[in-house]
XYZ file of N, CA and C in Angstrom:
489
model
N 47.034 -59.684 46.566
C 46.081 -60.244 47.489
C 45.050 -61.103 46.772
N 45.092 -61.167 45.473
C 44.140 -61.970 44.729
C 44.243 -63.420 45.154
N 43.105 -64.053 45.277
C 43.084 -65.464 45.613
C 43.260 -65.775 47.088
N 43.378 -64.772 47.925
C 43.557 -65.011 49.354
C 42.187 -64.990 50.023
N 41.888 -66.050 50.741
C 40.599 -66.140 51.430
C 40.823 -66.050 52.922
N 39.913 -65.385 53.597
C 39.944 -65.347 55.061
C 38.508 -65.339 55.542
N 38.043 -66.456 56.002
C 36.666 -66.586 56.447
C 36.669 -67.119 57.863
N 36.093 -66.381 58.779
C 36.101 -66.794 60.176
C 34.684 -66.916 60.706
N 34.502 -67.819 61.629
C 33.204 -68.024 62.242
C 32.996 -67.073 63.406
N 31.746 -66.893 63.768
C 31.408 -66.059 64.917
C 31.861 -66.737 66.206
N 31.822 -65.992 67.284
C 32.258 -66.504 68.592
C 31.534 -67.793 68.934
N 32.237 -68.664 69.580
C 31.647 -69.923 70.005
C 31.984 -71.059 69.083
N 31.849 -70.868 67.798
C 32.232 -71.881 66.829
C 31.476 -73.180 67.008
N 32.097 -74.264 66.629
C 31.517 -75.595 66.666
C 32.345 -76.443 67.616
N 31.711 -77.133 68.529
C 32.445 -77.973 69.477
C 32.791 -79.312 68.839
N 34.008 -79.770 69.057
C 34.474 -81.064 68.583
C 34.860 -81.909 69.784
N 34.761 -83.209 69.645
C 35.232 -84.095 70.706
C 36.745 -84.001 70.792
N 37.252 -83.907 71.996
C 38.699 -83.805 72.182
C 39.347 -85.170 71.989
N 40.581 -85.165 71.562
C 41.358 -86.396 71.464
C 42.745 -86.113 71.994
N 43.513 -87.140 72.322
C 44.832 -86.969 72.920
C 45.776 -86.212 72.024
N 46.485 -85.243 72.567
C 47.417 -84.431 71.793
C 48.779 -85.100 71.656
N 49.090 -86.084 72.491
C 50.354 -86.811 72.380
C 51.489 -86.130 73.124
N 52.649 -86.801 73.166
C 53.861 -86.281 73.802
C 53.624 -85.828 75.237
N 52.798 -86.564 75.999
C 52.527 -86.206 77.384
C 51.517 -85.091 77.541
N 51.030 -84.561 76.435
C 50.022 -83.504 76.459
C 48.665 -84.159 76.242
N 47.698 -83.770 77.046
C 46.350 -84.288 76.830
C 45.350 -83.159 76.994
N 44.276 -83.261 76.231
C 43.229 -82.256 76.287
C 42.442 -82.395 77.574
N 42.049 -81.269 78.140
C 41.296 -81.260 79.387
C 39.865 -80.794 79.181
N 39.465 -80.626 77.949
C 38.109 -80.205 77.628
C 37.882 -80.310 76.143
N 36.689 -79.946 75.699
C 36.381 -80.045 74.272
C 37.152 -79.013 73.457
N 37.369 -79.343 72.203
C 37.986 -78.404 71.268
C 36.884 -77.564 70.635
N 37.198 -76.309 70.319
C 36.236 -75.405 69.697
C 36.790 -74.907 68.374
N 36.007 -75.037 67.323
C 36.404 -74.492 66.026
C 36.145 -72.989 66.046
N 37.202 -72.199 65.836
C 37.028 -70.750 65.828
C 37.096 -70.172 64.430
N 37.552 -70.960 63.461
C 37.598 -70.482 62.079
C 37.643 -71.672 61.140
N 37.139 -71.460 59.914
C 37.174 -72.494 58.886
C 37.274 -71.823 57.531
N 38.171 -72.332 56.708
C 38.269 -71.873 55.332
C 39.034 -72.902 54.520
N 38.631 -73.102 53.292
C 39.351 -73.963 52.366
C 39.619 -75.368 52.869
N 38.691 -75.952 53.627
C 38.889 -77.292 54.150
C 39.763 -77.362 55.387
N 40.170 -76.214 55.917
C 40.985 -76.145 57.128
C 40.145 -75.605 58.276
N 40.329 -76.163 59.464
C 39.654 -75.677 60.664
C 40.697 -75.207 61.666
N 40.522 -74.000 62.201
C 41.383 -73.436 63.236
C 40.713 -73.753 64.566
N 41.415 -74.486 65.422
C 40.843 -75.063 66.630
C 41.555 -74.521 67.868
N 40.792 -74.281 68.923
C 41.331 -73.938 70.238
C 40.856 -75.001 71.223
N 41.781 -75.561 71.992
C 41.430 -76.562 73.004
C 42.303 -76.351 74.230
N 41.750 -76.594 75.401
C 42.533 -76.534 76.636
C 43.261 -77.857 76.827
N 44.471 -77.778 77.379
C 45.249 -78.984 77.652
C 45.882 -78.871 79.033
N 46.571 -79.926 79.436
C 47.238 -79.929 80.734
C 48.411 -78.953 80.800
N 48.892 -78.429 79.668
C 50.005 -77.468 79.688
C 49.603 -76.089 79.172
N 48.323 -75.861 78.954
C 47.850 -74.571 78.472
C 47.067 -74.727 77.191
N 46.590 -73.612 76.640
C 45.780 -73.676 75.427
C 46.553 -74.277 74.247
N 45.818 -74.992 73.399
C 46.368 -75.532 72.153
C 45.706 -74.800 70.995
N 46.499 -74.292 70.075
C 46.002 -73.712 68.833
C 46.442 -74.638 67.714
N 45.484 -75.149 66.960
C 45.771 -76.143 65.934
C 45.001 -75.832 64.666
N 45.531 -76.306 63.555
C 44.807 -76.309 62.291
C 44.632 -77.769 61.914
N 43.393 -78.135 61.584
C 43.076 -79.517 61.243
C 42.423 -79.579 59.870
N 42.672 -80.681 59.186
C 41.978 -80.981 57.933
C 41.860 -82.486 57.828
N 41.247 -82.963 56.750
C 41.155 -84.407 56.570
C 42.505 -85.010 56.199
N 43.531 -84.164 55.970
C 44.872 -84.641 55.630
C 45.843 -84.592 56.808
N 45.409 -84.090 57.962
C 46.295 -84.041 59.117
C 46.042 -82.827 59.978
N 47.019 -82.530 60.837
C 46.894 -81.369 61.708
C 48.270 -80.789 62.002
N 48.287 -79.529 62.390
C 49.514 -78.835 62.780
C 49.146 -77.875 63.892
N 50.061 -77.648 64.811
C 49.787 -76.698 65.874
C 50.665 -76.936 67.075
N 50.314 -76.291 68.156
C 51.094 -76.413 69.368
C 50.276 -76.052 70.588
N 50.774 -76.471 71.746
C 50.092 -76.247 73.016
C 51.048 -75.576 73.999
N 50.463 -74.948 75.007
C 51.258 -74.444 76.108
C 51.497 -72.954 76.097
N 51.033 -72.263 75.092
C 51.216 -70.816 75.057
C 50.216 -70.116 75.953
N 50.309 -68.818 75.973
C 49.315 -68.023 76.667
C 48.940 -66.870 75.750
N 48.078 -66.020 76.193
C 47.580 -64.941 75.352
C 48.040 -63.580 75.852
N 49.288 -63.497 76.364
C 49.781 -62.221 76.856
C 50.536 -61.426 75.798
N 50.794 -61.999 74.628
C 51.401 -61.249 73.524
C 50.315 -60.424 72.840
N 50.666 -59.267 72.311
C 49.687 -58.453 71.595
C 49.321 -59.039 70.244
N 50.310 -59.644 69.573
C 50.093 -60.129 68.212
C 50.939 -61.369 67.996
N 50.330 -62.419 67.473
C 51.083 -63.612 67.103
C 50.704 -64.023 65.689
N 51.625 -64.695 65.034
C 51.396 -65.214 63.684
C 52.109 -66.551 63.573
N 51.429 -67.520 63.022
C 52.020 -68.820 62.713
C 51.641 -69.160 61.285
N 52.564 -69.735 60.551
C 52.257 -70.203 59.205
C 52.592 -71.682 59.125
N 51.916 -72.372 58.253
C 52.162 -73.790 58.076
C 51.440 -74.302 56.857
N 51.527 -75.598 56.661
C 50.804 -76.225 55.562
C 50.439 -77.643 55.954
N 49.321 -78.088 55.425
C 48.871 -79.464 55.548
C 48.550 -79.898 54.130
N 49.283 -80.877 53.632
C 49.123 -81.229 52.227
C 49.527 -80.042 51.373
N 48.663 -79.632 50.469
C 48.950 -78.480 49.611
C 48.283 -77.206 50.106
N 47.672 -77.252 51.277
C 46.979 -76.091 51.826
C 47.904 -75.329 52.770
N 48.316 -74.131 52.374
C 49.147 -73.264 53.215
C 48.238 -72.278 53.946
N 48.621 -71.909 55.173
C 47.762 -71.054 55.978
C 48.581 -70.195 56.929
N 47.944 -69.148 57.425
C 48.465 -68.320 58.512
C 47.369 -68.230 59.563
N 47.754 -68.362 60.825
C 46.811 -68.216 61.928
C 47.454 -67.356 63.004
N 46.633 -66.852 63.888
C 47.161 -66.088 65.000
C 46.072 -65.300 65.682
N 46.501 -64.293 66.422
C 45.554 -63.403 67.071
C 46.175 -62.032 67.248
N 45.300 -61.040 67.333
C 45.703 -59.665 67.551
C 44.974 -59.097 68.753
N 45.305 -57.861 69.117
C 44.684 -57.245 70.290
C 43.236 -56.847 70.022
N 42.457 -56.624 71.088
C 41.095 -56.127 70.910
C 41.119 -54.848 70.080
N 40.116 -54.673 69.255
C 40.048 -53.490 68.404
C 40.728 -53.655 67.064
N 41.334 -54.812 66.808
C 41.980 -55.054 65.516
C 40.923 -55.125 64.425
N 41.114 -54.348 63.378
C 40.211 -54.363 62.228
C 40.869 -54.978 60.999
N 42.206 -55.037 61.006
C 42.932 -55.532 59.841
C 44.296 -56.049 60.294
N 44.689 -57.196 59.751
C 46.039 -57.734 59.915
C 46.677 -57.707 58.539
N 47.871 -57.138 58.434
C 48.619 -57.143 57.171
C 49.911 -57.918 57.371
N 50.099 -58.953 56.548
C 51.315 -59.768 56.569
C 52.098 -59.468 55.298
N 53.330 -58.999 55.443
C 54.193 -58.710 54.296
C 55.217 -59.827 54.179
N 55.305 -60.422 52.983
C 56.185 -61.562 52.740
C 57.461 -61.118 52.039
N 58.517 -61.958 52.065
C 59.807 -61.568 51.480
C 59.725 -61.152 50.013
N 58.752 -61.692 49.276
C 58.606 -61.333 47.864
C 57.836 -60.029 47.668
N 57.473 -59.355 48.764
C 56.759 -58.082 48.695
C 55.245 -58.212 48.719
N 54.732 -59.424 48.571
C 53.285 -59.626 48.595
C 52.742 -59.314 49.985
N 51.586 -58.668 50.023
C 50.911 -58.354 51.279
C 49.588 -59.116 51.305
N 49.386 -59.873 52.361
C 48.132 -60.584 52.576
C 47.420 -59.871 53.717
N 46.183 -59.477 53.471
C 45.404 -58.766 54.483
C 44.257 -59.639 54.968
N 44.003 -59.579 56.259
C 42.888 -60.284 56.879
C 41.989 -59.238 57.517
N 40.690 -59.318 57.227
C 39.750 -58.348 57.788
C 38.590 -59.015 58.521
N 38.626 -60.330 58.644
C 37.589 -61.062 59.381
C 38.227 -61.716 60.598
N 37.571 -61.576 61.734
C 38.122 -62.063 62.989
C 37.054 -62.793 63.785
N 37.503 -63.648 64.685
C 36.608 -64.355 65.597
C 37.053 -64.063 67.021
N 36.096 -64.013 67.914
C 36.407 -63.831 69.327
C 35.758 -64.956 70.121
N 36.347 -65.262 71.239
C 35.770 -66.197 72.199
C 35.696 -65.469 73.526
N 34.591 -65.594 74.205
C 34.323 -64.824 75.420
C 35.441 -64.903 76.455
N 36.060 -66.069 76.595
C 37.055 -66.247 77.654
C 38.435 -65.705 77.307
N 38.644 -65.220 76.078
C 39.952 -64.698 75.662
C 39.790 -63.290 75.114
N 40.672 -62.394 75.515
C 40.600 -60.990 75.120
C 41.491 -60.731 73.904
N 41.287 -61.518 72.846
C 42.063 -61.381 71.613
C 41.138 -61.558 70.416
N 41.638 -61.191 69.243
C 40.920 -61.339 67.973
C 41.642 -62.411 67.155
N 41.025 -63.594 67.001
C 41.633 -64.699 66.261
C 41.452 -64.505 64.761
N 42.438 -64.979 63.979
C 42.304 -64.928 62.521
C 42.936 -66.151 61.878
N 42.477 -66.429 60.666
C 43.054 -67.483 59.842
C 42.904 -67.065 58.391
N 43.958 -67.283 57.610
C 43.923 -66.968 56.181
C 44.632 -68.072 55.415
N 44.119 -68.389 54.240
C 44.856 -69.306 53.379
C 45.921 -68.504 52.651
N 47.022 -69.159 52.348
C 48.146 -68.518 51.668
C 48.436 -69.264 50.378
N 48.966 -68.566 49.380
C 49.348 -69.278 48.159
C 50.539 -70.185 48.450
N 50.485 -71.452 48.006
C 51.614 -72.343 48.266
C 52.802 -71.991 47.385
N 53.975 -72.316 47.863
C 55.179 -72.168 47.051
C 55.363 -73.452 46.254
N 56.377 -73.503 45.438
C 56.597 -74.671 44.583
C 56.831 -75.945 45.386
N 57.359 -75.827 46.597
C 57.598 -77.020 47.417
C 56.530 -77.198 48.505
N 55.378 -76.518 48.339
C 54.255 -76.594 49.273
C 54.600 -76.144 50.685
N 55.617 -75.328 50.818
C 55.961 -74.750 52.112
C 55.605 -73.269 52.084
N 54.874 -72.786 53.072
C 54.512 -71.369 53.073
C 55.709 -70.494 53.426
N 55.715 -69.296 52.889
C 56.724 -68.311 53.267
C 56.367 -67.738 54.634
N 57.377 -67.343 55.389
C 57.144 -66.644 56.646
C 57.056 -65.155 56.375
N 56.086 -64.467 56.957
C 56.031 -63.020 56.755
C 57.222 -62.337 57.414
N 57.726 -61.295 56.768
C 58.815 -60.517 57.361
C 58.260 -59.486 58.331
N 56.988 -59.127 58.145
C 56.341 -58.198 59.069
C 54.850 -58.490 59.103
N 54.290 -58.444 60.301
C 52.852 -58.584 60.491
C 52.408 -57.419 61.355
N 51.361 -56.721 60.913
C 50.893 -55.524 61.604
C 49.403 -55.662 61.895
N 49.007 -55.347 63.125
C 47.600 -55.259 63.507
C 47.209 -53.789 63.474
N 46.121 -53.484 62.762
C 45.658 -52.102 62.598
C 44.251 -51.943 63.160
N 43.962 -50.752 63.692
C 42.614 -50.456 64.157
C 41.769 -49.966 62.976
N 40.479 -49.666 63.181
C 39.625 -49.250 62.063
C 40.097 -47.986 61.335
N 40.860 -47.125 62.013
C 41.368 -45.903 61.384
C 42.714 -46.111 60.700
N 43.274 -47.312 60.786
C 44.568 -47.597 60.169
C 45.759 -47.360 61.078
N 45.512 -47.078 62.351
C 46.603 -46.902 63.309
C 47.165 -48.261 63.719
N 48.469 -48.329 63.899
C 49.127 -49.571 64.287
C 48.872 -49.876 65.757
N 48.357 -51.082 66.019
C 48.146 -51.556 67.384
C 49.306 -52.421 67.857
N 49.890 -53.196 66.945
C 51.003 -54.089 67.286
C 51.706 -54.501 66.001
N 53.008 -54.789 66.123
C 53.816 -55.220 64.978
C 54.723 -56.365 65.408
N 54.861 -57.355 64.533
C 55.830 -58.436 64.705
C 56.692 -58.440 63.456
N 58.015 -58.333 63.633
C 58.947 -58.333 62.502
C 60.004 -59.394 62.727
N 60.605 -59.851 61.639
C 61.731 -60.775 61.743
C 62.800 -60.343 60.760
N 64.039 -60.646 61.103
C 65.179 -60.297 60.261
C 65.253 -61.295 59.116
N 65.452 -60.792 57.915
C 65.539 -61.640 56.734
C 66.944 -61.554 56.172
N 67.606 -62.695 56.076
C 68.941 -62.760 55.494
C 68.885 -63.341 54.097
N 70.031 -63.487 53.439
C 70.049 -63.966 52.058
C 69.532 -65.391 51.899
N 69.587 -66.214 52.947
C 69.118 -67.594 52.849
C 67.766 -67.811 53.518
N 67.098 -66.740 53.926
C 65.815 -66.857 54.603
C 64.716 -67.119 53.588
N 63.876 -68.140 53.851
C 62.771 -68.413 52.913
C 61.703 -67.350 52.997
């Protein structure tokens, strides 16, 4: 876990001017920064097809629109330039997110942000880049309460060719 940063802002964040999301998707209100670390901003914005969760930096952006918040736990990983990251949300009461990667490394997140209109705990963490600047996908992500009890788990099958 050395070198892993996870710094999140308090509820409300910083409002940004919305801009067109492209591909027939357009923002219907201002974007809100819910987390920032290592030159990356985790953004939530409403659009014509549902909420957009994005990561932005001065080198570009990554993300998607149209999801909802009915899953207990979500995790997305990506990179912009040489900055690799994980973002997502867990259920209310989450005190810790643990992401286990194929190489056995565990990245833990203990800082979360909330927004009044959503009943989830948002998180963002920087990840160590791989040699090709592509982040590894976690094989398991677990949301834990303050006592260490599991609130939700997301797992994926890993085969011999899985990164």
